């Protein structure tokens, strides 16, 4: 299995520009997560999809952030406009969640390193 | 509310010595506990998990963890540390049972513990 695939791996952009991060979950997984990692705040859950439907987006910082999952094999996280404080590593992760049993492992991608200057 | 605590930001051990990375949790339902490791500039890699059954769980790279319900702990251990074990370690919990809805299925992470193994 190819694992969770994220792109781009690294992005440097100017403040005010739109940033789109992409994720392909592991085939057959029905839950997808976007996390953000910073030194100050550690790992933060931004949004969580189950069967392509957003279940919990309470971690999305503000309206500048949006996430979509148009189908089971693709998700995007968009920041518009970007700000320097958005600089972080953004991780996508996926899992199989069946019958409300959360015993299955969540697998992470390698992350997208975002720098906003 | 669900939470995970890793009381030590850093753990330093000499190569060949046993290591322990501590984790305690607080959940309202039945806990499903996980350990992940993150090497520099990499994503989180799954090490091991406790679902049910034997309280001692064995995982990748010789790591093991012991689930202690009465102390609500899930400490990560390894009998003999290697320099290559140096990394950032995260404990996490998922819940089931009583706590459902939007929190079902999500992972709650600790802040992480930086393990350094000296040669």
Tab-separated table of C-alpha atoms in Angstrom, chain B residues 43-104:
chain	number	residue	atom	x	y	z
B	43	UNK	CA	5.343	12.199	9.456
B	44	UNK	CA	4.059	10.259	12.442
B	45	UNK	CA	4.695	6.538	12.327
B	46	UNK	CA	2.524	4.096	14.230
B	47	UNK	CA	4.374	2.100	16.908
B	48	UNK	CA	1.752	0.165	18.855
B	49	UNK	CA	-1.733	0.299	20.276
B	50	UNK	CA	-3.841	-1.052	23.120
B	51	UNK	CA	-7.376	-2.076	22.233
B	52	UNK	CA	-8.344	-4.730	24.733
B	53	UNK	CA	-6.958	-7.863	26.314
B	54	UNK	CA	-3.369	-8.231	27.493
B	55	UNK	CA	-2.182	-5.116	29.257
B	56	UNK	CA	1.327	-5.481	27.832
B	57	UNK	CA	1.423	-4.558	24.174
B	58	UNK	CA	4.398	-5.204	21.926
B	59	UNK	CA	5.077	-3.059	18.890
B	60	UNK	CA	7.607	-2.085	16.276
B	61	UNK	CA	11.369	-1.685	16.804
B	62	UNK	CA	11.343	-3.575	20.116
B	63	UNK	CA	9.039	-1.132	21.883
B	64	UNK	CA	6.322	-2.195	24.277
B	65	UNK	CA	3.773	-0.409	26.410
B	66	UNK	CA	1.822	-1.332	29.496
B	67	UNK	CA	-1.785	-0.343	29.967
B	68	UNK	CA	-2.664	0.375	33.594
B	69	UNK	CA	-6.338	1.129	34.034
B	70	UNK	CA	-6.171	2.042	37.700
B	71	UNK	CA	-3.423	4.570	37.095
B	72	UNK	CA	-4.823	5.605	33.698
B	73	UNK	CA	-1.370	5.236	32.219
B	74	UNK	CA	0.140	3.793	29.060
B	75	UNK	CA	3.909	4.133	29.386
B	76	UNK	CA	6.165	3.279	26.470
B	77	UNK	CA	9.194	1.139	27.245
B	78	UNK	CA	12.181	-0.487	25.629
B	79	UNK	CA	14.653	-2.754	27.446
B	80	UNK	CA	17.751	-1.494	25.628
B	81	UNK	CA	17.799	1.896	23.903
B	82	UNK	CA	19.506	2.583	20.601
B	83	UNK	CA	20.862	5.882	19.314
B	84	UNK	CA	18.498	5.442	16.361
B	85	UNK	CA	15.530	5.557	18.765
B	86	UNK	CA	16.144	9.280	19.216
B	87	UNK	CA	12.952	10.959	18.017
B	88	UNK	CA	9.752	12.662	19.142
B	89	UNK	CA	7.197	10.299	20.670
B	90	UNK	CA	3.480	10.947	20.874
B	91	UNK	CA	0.872	9.212	22.974
B	92	UNK	CA	-2.726	9.401	21.757
B	93	UNK	CA	-6.176	8.159	22.738
B	94	UNK	CA	-9.344	7.427	20.820
B	95	UNK	CA	-12.635	6.794	22.583
B	96	UNK	CA	-15.614	4.586	22.060
B	97	UNK	CA	-18.678	3.636	24.015
B	98	UNK	CA	-20.100	6.458	26.066
B	99	UNK	CA	-18.480	9.288	24.142
B	100	UNK	CA	-19.806	9.347	20.607
B	101	UNK	CA	-20.812	11.925	18.119
B	102	UNK	CA	-18.266	14.325	16.770
B	103	UNK	CA	-15.508	13.093	19.060
B	104	UNK	CA	-15.858	9.465	18.031
